[in-house]
mmCIF file of C-alpha atoms and ligand atoms in Angstrom:
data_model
loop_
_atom_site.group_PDB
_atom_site.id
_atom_site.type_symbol
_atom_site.label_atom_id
_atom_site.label_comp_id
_atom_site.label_asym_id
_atom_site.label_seq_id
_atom_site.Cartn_x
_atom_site.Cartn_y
_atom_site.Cartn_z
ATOM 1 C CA UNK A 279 2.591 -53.500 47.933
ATOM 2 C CA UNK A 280 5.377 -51.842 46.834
ATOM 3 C CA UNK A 281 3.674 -48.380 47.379
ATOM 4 C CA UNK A 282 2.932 -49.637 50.692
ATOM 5 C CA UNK A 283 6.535 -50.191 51.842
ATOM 6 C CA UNK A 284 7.759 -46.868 50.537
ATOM 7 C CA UNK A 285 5.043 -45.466 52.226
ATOM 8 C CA UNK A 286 5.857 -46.856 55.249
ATOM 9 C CA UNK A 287 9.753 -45.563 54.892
ATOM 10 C CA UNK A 288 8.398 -41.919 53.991
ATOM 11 C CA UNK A 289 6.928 -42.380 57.437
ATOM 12 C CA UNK A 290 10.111 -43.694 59.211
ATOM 13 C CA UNK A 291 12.099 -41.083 58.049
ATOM 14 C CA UNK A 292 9.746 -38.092 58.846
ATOM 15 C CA UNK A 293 9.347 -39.131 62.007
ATOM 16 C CA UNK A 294 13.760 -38.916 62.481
ATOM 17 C CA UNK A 295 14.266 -35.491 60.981
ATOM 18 C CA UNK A 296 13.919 -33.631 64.131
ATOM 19 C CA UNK A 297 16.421 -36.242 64.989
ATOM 20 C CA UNK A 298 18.797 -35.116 62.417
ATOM 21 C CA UNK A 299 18.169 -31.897 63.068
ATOM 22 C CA UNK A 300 19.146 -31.760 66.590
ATOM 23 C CA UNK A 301 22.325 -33.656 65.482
ATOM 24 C CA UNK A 302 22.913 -30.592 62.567
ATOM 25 C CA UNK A 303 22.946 -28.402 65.092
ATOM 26 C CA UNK A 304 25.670 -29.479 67.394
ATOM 27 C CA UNK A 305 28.772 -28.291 66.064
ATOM 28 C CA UNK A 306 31.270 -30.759 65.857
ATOM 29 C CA UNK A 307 35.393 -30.175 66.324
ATOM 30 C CA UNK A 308 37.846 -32.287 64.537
ATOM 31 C CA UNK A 309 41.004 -32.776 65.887
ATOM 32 C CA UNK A 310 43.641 -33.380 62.641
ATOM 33 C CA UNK A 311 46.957 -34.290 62.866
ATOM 34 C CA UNK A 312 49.770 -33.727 60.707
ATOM 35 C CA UNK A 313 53.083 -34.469 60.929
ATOM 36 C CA UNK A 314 54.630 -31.752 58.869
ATOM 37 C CA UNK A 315 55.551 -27.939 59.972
ATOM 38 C CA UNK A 316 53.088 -24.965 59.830
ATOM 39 C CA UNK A 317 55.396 -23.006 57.208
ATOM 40 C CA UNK A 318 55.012 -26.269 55.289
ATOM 41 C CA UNK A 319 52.985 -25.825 51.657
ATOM 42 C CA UNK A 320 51.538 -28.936 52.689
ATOM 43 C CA UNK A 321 50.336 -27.574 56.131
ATOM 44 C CA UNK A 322 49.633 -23.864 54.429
ATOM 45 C CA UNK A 323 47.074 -25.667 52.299
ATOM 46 C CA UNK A 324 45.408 -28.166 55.162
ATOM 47 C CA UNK A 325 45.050 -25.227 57.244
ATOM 48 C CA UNK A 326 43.119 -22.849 54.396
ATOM 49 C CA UNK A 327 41.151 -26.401 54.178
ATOM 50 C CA UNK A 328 40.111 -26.350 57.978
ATOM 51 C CA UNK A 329 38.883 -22.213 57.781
ATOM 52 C CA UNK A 330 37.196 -23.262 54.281
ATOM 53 C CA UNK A 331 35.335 -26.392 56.206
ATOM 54 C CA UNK A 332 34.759 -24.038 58.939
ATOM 55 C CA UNK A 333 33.328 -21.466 56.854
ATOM 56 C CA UNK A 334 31.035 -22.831 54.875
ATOM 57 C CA UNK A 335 29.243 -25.251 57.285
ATOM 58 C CA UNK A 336 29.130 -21.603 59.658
ATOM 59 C CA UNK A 337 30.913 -23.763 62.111
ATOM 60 C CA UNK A 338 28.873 -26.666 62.270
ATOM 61 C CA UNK A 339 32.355 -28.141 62.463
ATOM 62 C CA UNK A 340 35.608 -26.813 63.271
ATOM 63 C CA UNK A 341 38.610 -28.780 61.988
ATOM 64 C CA UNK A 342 41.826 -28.117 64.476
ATOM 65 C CA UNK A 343 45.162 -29.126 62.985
ATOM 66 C CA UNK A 344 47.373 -29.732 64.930
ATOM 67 C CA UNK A 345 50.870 -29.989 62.240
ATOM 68 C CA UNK A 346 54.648 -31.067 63.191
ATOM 69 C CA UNK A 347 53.883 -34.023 65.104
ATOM 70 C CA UNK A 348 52.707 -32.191 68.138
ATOM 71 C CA UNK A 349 49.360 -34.953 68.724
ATOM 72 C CA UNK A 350 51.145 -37.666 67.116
ATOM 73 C CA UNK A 351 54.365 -38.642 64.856
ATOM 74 C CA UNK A 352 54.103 -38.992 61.178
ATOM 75 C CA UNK A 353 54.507 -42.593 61.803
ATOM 76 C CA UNK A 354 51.484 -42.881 64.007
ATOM 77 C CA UNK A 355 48.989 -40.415 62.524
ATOM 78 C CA UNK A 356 46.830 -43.304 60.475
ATOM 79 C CA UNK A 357 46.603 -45.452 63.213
ATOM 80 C CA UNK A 358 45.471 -42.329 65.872
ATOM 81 C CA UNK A 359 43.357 -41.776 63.341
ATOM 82 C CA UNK A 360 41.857 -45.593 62.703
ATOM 83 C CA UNK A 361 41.420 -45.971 66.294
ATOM 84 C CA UNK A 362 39.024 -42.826 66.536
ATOM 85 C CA UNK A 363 41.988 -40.763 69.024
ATOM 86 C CA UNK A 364 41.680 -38.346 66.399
ATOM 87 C CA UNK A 365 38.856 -37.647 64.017
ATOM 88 C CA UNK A 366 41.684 -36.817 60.771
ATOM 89 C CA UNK A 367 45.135 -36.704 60.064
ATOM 90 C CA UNK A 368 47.919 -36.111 57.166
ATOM 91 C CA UNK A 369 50.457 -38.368 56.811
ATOM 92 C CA UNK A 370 52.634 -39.270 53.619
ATOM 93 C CA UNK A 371 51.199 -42.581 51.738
ATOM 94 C CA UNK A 372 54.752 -43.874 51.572
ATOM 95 C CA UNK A 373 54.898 -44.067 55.189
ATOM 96 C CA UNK A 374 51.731 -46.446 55.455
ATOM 97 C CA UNK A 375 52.685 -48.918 53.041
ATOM 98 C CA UNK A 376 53.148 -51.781 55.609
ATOM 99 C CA UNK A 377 49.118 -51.284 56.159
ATOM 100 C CA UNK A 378 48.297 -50.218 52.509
ATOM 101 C CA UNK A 379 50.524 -51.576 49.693
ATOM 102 C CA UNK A 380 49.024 -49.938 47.306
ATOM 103 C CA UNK A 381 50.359 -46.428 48.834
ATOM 104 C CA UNK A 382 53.812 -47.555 48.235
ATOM 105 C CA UNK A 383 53.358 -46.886 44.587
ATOM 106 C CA UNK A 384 53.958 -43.292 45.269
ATOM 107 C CA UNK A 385 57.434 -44.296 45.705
ATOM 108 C CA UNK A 386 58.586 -46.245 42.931
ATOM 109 C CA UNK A 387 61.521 -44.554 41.193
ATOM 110 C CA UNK A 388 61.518 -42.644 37.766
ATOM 111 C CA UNK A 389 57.545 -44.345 37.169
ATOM 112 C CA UNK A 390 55.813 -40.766 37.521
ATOM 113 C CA UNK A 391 57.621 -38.114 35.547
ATOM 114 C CA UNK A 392 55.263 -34.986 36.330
ATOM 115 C CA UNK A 393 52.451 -33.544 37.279
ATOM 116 C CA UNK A 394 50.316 -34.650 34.936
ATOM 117 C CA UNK A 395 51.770 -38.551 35.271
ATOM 118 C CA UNK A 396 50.840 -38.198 39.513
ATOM 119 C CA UNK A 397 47.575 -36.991 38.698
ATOM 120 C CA UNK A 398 47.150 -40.186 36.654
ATOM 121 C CA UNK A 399 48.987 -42.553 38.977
ATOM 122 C CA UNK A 400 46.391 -40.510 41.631
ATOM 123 C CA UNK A 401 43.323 -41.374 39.331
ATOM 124 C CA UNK A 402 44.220 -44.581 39.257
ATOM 125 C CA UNK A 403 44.598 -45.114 43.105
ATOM 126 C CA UNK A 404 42.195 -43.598 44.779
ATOM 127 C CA UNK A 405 39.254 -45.687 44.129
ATOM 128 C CA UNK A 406 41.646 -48.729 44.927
ATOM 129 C CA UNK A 407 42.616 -47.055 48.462
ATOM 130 C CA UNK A 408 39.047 -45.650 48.662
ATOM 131 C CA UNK A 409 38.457 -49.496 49.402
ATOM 132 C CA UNK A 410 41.013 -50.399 51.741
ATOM 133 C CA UNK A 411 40.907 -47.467 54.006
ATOM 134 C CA UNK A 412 36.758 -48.124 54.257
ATOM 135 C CA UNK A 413 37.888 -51.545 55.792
ATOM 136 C CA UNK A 414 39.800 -49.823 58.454
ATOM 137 C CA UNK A 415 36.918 -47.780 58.962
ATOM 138 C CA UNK A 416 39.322 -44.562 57.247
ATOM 139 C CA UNK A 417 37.802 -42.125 54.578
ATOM 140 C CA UNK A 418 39.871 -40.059 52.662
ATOM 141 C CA UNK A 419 39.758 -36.753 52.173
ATOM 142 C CA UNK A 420 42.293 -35.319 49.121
ATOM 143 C CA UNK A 421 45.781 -35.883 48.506
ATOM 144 C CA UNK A 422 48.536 -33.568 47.211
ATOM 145 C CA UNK A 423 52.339 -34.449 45.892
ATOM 146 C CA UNK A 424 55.114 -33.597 47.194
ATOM 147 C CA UNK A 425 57.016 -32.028 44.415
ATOM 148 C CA UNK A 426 59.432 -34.271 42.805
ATOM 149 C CA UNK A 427 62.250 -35.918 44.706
ATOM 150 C CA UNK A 428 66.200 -34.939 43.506
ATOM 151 C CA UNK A 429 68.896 -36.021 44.604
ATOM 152 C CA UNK A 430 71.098 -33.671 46.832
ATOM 153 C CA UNK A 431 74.804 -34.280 47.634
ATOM 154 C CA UNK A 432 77.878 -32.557 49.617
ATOM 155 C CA UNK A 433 80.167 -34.209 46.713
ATOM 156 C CA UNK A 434 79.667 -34.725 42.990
ATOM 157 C CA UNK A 435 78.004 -37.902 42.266
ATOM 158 C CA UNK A 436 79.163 -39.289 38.900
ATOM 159 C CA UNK A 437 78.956 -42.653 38.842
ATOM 160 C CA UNK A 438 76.936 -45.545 41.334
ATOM 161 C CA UNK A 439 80.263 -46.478 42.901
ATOM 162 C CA UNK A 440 79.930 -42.615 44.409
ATOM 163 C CA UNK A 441 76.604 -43.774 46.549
ATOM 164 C CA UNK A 442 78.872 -46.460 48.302
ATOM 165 C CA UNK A 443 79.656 -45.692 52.378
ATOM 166 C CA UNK A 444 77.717 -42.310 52.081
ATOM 167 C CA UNK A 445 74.827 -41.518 54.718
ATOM 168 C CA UNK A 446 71.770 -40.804 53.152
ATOM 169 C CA UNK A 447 68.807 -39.462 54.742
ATOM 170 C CA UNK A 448 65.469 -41.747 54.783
ATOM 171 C CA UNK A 449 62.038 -41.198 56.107
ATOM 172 C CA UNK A 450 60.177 -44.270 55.681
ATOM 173 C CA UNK A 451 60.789 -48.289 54.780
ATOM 174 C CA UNK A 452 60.779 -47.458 50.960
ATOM 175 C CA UNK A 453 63.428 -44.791 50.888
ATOM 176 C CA UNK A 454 65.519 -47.092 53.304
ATOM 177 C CA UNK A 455 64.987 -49.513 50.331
ATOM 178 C CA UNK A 456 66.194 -47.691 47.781
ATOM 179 C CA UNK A 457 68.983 -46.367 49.843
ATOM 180 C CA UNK A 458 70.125 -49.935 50.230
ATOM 181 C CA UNK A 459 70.193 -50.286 46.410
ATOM 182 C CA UNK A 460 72.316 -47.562 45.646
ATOM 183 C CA UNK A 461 74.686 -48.908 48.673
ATOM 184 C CA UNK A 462 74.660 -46.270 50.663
ATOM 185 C CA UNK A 463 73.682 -46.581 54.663
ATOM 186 C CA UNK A 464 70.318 -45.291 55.225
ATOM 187 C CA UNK A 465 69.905 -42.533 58.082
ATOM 188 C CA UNK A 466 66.341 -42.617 59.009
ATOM 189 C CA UNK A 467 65.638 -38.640 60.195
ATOM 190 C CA UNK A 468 61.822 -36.653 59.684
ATOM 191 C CA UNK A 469 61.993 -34.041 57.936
ATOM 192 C CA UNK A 470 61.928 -31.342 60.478
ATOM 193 C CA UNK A 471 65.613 -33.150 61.897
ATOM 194 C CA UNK A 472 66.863 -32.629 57.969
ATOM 195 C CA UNK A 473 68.581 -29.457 58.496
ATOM 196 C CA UNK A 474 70.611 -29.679 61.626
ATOM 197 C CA UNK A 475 71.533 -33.122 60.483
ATOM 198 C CA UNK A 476 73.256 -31.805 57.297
ATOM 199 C CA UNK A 477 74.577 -28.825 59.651
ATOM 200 C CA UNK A 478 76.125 -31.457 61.718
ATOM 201 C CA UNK A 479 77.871 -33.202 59.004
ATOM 202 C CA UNK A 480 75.459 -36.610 59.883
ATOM 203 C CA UNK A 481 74.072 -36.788 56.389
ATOM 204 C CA UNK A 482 75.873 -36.937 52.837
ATOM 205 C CA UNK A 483 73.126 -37.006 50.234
ATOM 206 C CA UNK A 484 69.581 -37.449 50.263
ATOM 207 C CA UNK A 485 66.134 -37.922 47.806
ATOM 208 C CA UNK A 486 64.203 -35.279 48.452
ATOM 209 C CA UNK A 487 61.969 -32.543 47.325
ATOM 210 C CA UNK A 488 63.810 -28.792 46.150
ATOM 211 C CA UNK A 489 60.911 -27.304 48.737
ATOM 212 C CA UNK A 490 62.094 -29.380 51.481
ATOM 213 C CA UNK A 491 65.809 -28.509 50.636
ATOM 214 C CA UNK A 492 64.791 -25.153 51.075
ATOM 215 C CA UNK A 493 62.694 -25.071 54.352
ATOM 216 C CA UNK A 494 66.092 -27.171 56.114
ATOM 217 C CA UNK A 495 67.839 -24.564 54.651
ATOM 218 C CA UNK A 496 70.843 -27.290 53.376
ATOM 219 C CA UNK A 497 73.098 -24.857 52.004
ATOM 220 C CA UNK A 498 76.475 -24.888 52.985
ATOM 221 C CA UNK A 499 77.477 -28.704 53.238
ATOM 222 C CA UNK A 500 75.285 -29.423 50.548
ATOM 223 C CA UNK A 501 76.761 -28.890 47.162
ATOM 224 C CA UNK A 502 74.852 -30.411 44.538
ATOM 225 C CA UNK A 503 71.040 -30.919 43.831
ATOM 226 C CA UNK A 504 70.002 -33.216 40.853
ATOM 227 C CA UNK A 505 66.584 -32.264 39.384
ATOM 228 C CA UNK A 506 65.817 -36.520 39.014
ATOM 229 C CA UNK A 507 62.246 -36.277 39.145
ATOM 230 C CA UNK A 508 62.508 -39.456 41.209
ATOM 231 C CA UNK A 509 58.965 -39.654 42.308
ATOM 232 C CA UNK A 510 56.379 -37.027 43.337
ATOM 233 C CA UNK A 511 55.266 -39.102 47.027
ATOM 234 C CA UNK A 512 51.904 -37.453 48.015
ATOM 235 C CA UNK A 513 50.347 -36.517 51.167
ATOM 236 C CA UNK A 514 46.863 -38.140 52.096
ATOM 237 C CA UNK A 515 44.589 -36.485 54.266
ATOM 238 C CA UNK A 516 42.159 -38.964 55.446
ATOM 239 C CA UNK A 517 39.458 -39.238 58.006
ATOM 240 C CA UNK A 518 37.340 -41.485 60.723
ATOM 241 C CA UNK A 519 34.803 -42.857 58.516
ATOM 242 C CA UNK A 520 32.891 -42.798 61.919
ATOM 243 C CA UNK A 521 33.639 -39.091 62.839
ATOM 244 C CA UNK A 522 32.552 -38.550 58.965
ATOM 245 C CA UNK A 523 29.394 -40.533 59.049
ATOM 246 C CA UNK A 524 28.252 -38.611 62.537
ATOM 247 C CA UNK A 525 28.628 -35.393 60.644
ATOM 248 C CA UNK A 526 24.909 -33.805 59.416
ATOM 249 C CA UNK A 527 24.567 -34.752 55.264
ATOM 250 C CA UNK A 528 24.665 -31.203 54.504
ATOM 251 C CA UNK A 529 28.167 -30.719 56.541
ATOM 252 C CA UNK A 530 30.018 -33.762 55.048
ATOM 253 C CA UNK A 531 28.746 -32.260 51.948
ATOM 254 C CA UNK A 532 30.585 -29.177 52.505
ATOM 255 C CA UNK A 533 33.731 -31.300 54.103
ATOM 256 C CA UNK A 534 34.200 -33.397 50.483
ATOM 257 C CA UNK A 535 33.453 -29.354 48.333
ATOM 258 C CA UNK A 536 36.208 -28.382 50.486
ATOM 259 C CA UNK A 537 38.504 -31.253 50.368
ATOM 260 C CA UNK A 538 38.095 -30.945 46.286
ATOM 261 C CA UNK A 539 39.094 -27.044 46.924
ATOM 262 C CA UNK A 540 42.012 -28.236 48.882
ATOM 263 C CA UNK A 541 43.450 -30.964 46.328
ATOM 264 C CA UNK A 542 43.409 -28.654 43.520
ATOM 265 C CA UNK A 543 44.633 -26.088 45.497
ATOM 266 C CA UNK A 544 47.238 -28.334 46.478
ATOM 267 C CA UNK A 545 48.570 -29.655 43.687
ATOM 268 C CA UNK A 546 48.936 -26.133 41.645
ATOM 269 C CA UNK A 547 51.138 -24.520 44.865
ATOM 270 C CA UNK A 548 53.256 -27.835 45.001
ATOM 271 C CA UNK A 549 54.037 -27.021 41.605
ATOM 272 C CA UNK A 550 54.376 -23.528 41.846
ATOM 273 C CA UNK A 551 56.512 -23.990 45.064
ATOM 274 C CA UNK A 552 58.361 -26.894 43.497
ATOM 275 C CA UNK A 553 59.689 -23.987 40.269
ATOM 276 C CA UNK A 554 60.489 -20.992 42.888
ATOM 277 C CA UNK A 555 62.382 -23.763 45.255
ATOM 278 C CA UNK A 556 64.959 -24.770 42.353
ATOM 279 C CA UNK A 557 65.766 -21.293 42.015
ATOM 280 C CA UNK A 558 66.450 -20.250 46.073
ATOM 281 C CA UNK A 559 68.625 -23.278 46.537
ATOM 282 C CA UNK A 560 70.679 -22.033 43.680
ATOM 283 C CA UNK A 561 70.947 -18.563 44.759
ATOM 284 C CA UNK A 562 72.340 -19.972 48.009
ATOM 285 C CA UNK A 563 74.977 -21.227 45.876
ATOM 286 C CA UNK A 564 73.788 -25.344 45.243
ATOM 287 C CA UNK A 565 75.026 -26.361 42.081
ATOM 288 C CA UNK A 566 71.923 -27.685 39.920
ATOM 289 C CA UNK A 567 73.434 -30.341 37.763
ATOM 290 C CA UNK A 568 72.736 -33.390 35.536
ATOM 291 C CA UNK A 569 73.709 -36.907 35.950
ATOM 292 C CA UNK A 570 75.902 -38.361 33.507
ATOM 293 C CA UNK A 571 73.684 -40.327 31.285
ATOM 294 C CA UNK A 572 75.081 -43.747 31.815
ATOM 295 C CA UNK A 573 74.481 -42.853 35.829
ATOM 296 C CA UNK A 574 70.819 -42.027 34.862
ATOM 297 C CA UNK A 575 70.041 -45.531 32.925
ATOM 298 C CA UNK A 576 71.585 -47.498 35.971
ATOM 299 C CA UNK A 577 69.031 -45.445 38.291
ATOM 300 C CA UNK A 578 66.513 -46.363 35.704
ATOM 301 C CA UNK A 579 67.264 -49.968 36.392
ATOM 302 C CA UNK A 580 66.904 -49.457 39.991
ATOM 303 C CA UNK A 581 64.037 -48.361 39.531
ATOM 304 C CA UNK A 582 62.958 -51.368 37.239
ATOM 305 C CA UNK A 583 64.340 -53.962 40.312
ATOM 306 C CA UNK A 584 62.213 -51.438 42.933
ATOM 307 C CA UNK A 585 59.212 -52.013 41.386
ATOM 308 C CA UNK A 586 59.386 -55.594 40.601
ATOM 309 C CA UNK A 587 59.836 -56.175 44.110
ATOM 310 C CA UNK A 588 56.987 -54.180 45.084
ATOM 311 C CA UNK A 589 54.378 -55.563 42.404
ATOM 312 C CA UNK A 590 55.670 -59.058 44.359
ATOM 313 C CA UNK A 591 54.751 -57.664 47.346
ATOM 314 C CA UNK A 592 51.132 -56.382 46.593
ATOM 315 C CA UNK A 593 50.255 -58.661 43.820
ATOM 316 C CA UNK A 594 47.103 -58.348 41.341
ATOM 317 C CA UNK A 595 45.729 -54.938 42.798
ATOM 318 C CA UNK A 596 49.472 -53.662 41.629
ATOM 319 C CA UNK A 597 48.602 -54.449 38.116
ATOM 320 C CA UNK A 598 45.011 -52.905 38.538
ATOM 321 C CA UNK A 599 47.159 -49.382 38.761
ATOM 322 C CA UNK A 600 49.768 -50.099 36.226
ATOM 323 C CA UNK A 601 48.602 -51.597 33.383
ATOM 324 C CA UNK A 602 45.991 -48.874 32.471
ATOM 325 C CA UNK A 603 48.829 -46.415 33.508
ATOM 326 C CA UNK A 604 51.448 -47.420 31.598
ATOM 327 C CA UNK A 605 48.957 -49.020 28.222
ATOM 328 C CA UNK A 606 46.195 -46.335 27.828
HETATM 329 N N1 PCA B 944 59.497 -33.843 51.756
HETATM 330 C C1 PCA B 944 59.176 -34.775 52.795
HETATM 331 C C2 PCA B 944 58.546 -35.914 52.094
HETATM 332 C C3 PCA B 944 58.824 -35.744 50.665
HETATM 333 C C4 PCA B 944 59.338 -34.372 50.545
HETATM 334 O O1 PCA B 944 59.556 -33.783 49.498
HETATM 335 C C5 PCA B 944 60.409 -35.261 53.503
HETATM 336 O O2 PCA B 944 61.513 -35.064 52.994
HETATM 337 O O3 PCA B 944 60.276 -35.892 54.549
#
């Protein structure tokens, strides 16, 4: 009987192939959106990504990025992209945490030291997002860090007390957060505003990458960058599940090869970029200095207090992540 039945399914599926085949055939075109600039590593990488996907499926589907916002802004990208007005998008996973939690862990201060502690954290995610983003119908793709946040000032910042009245530059709820802790007023800007913001005197200190320092070009009014290692947030590049699912076996194949290319692609230029950035903001005279060390174990507490609030917030899957990252 059972013989039968497979028999039968043999059947059913011989008889769709030409089916699939005539699908295969059509090339498909992704539209992808991305918030961030075209000089961006970020966007560098997503682009080599779309001429790798294009490449090897010989153009059974073209992936068009469309980066700095130009389709739709940061903010908006993962709902474009859940709502099928785009077929794929990049957006930073601190930005989505009101949908996803579970992103928000990419923002937790002084939790993820280095590379090799994101890659970890990352491990530890992804099959936890996997799942929620396959209820909103979203399938990701890869993600790659940022590389890690420091602390950038027009002033000398010695103790807490220094944080108090200044403006600091934000770009999403959790960075507003821990603006408010430090008691400074938050200035929500994206990232491509950064530079004539500082320019203009609007912005006294801000978290931030070295990289992004150095593609707003911040010299001048800023004085001070403090290598903090505050987080490394990363950048998710995620798809349709729809869009994905339409695509011929053998070309979503080729999309997930590529999207492996891409992360560890990713992930060695953030680094790379992240080393060579240091050194250009201090040859445009930023002074890279430490915090003194009672000023560091106060951050560390803030940190502490961040994350208890957010393991409130997203309860037992927040413990899924941590405990094997912190205990094994
Ligand atoms: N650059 C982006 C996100 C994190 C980073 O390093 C920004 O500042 O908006």
């Amino acid at each position: 009987m059972k013989h039968l039945w497979k028999t039968a399914l043999c059947a059913v599926m011989v008889s769709h192939v030409p089916a699939l085949q005539a699908q295969a055939s059509a090339p498909a075109v992704w539209k992808l959106a991305s918030g961030y600039r075209t000089e961006s590593f970020q966007t560098e990488n997503l682009l080599q990504f779309a001429r790798d996907v294009e490449a090897a499926t010989r153009q059974q589907l073209r992936v068009e990025v469309s980066p700095n916002g130009s389709l739709f802004k940061l903010p908006e990208i993962r709902q474009a992209v859940e709502d099928g007005k785009v077929e794929a998008g990049e957006a930073i996973m601190t930005g989505m945490v009101q949908a996803l939690p579970l992103a928000g862990a990419d923002a937790i201060p002084f939790v993820v030291g280095s590379y090799q502690d994101a890659m970890r954290l990352w491990q530890l995610q992804r099959p936890v997002l996997e799942r929620q983003l396959a209820q909103r119908g979203l399938r990701i793709l890869y993600a790659v860090p940022w590389p890690p946040q420091g602390l950038y000032a027009t002033r000398p910042i010695k103790t807490a007390g220094d944080f108090k009245g200044l403006r600091m530059r934000t770009y999403n709820q959790t960075t507003v957060r821990i603006a408010e802790m430090l008691g400074a007023s938050p200035v929500d800007l994206p990232m491509a505003d950064v530079g004539p913001a500082i320019q203009d005197g609007r912005v006294d200190t801000m978290i931030t990458s070295a990289v992004t320092g150095v593609e707003n070009q911040v010299w001048g009014p800023i004085k001070y960058y403090y290598d903090i290692r505050a987080w490394f947030p990363k950048n998710l590049v995620f798809a349709n599940a729809r869009s994905f699912d339409a695509l011929a076996p053998a070309v979503q194949v080729q999309v997930l090869k590529a999207a492996t290319a891409a992360e560890q692609r990713g992930w060695a230029s953030s680094e790379a970029e992240a080393r060579k950035a240091v050194q250009t903001l201090q040859s445009h005279g930023i002074k890279l200095d430490r915090l003194p060390s009672e000023l560091e174990y106060e951050l560390q507490r803030m940190g502490e207090r961040f994350s208890r609030e957010w393991v409130r917030t997203v309860g037992h899957e927040a413990s899924a992540i941590f405990v094997p990252y912190y205990f094994h």
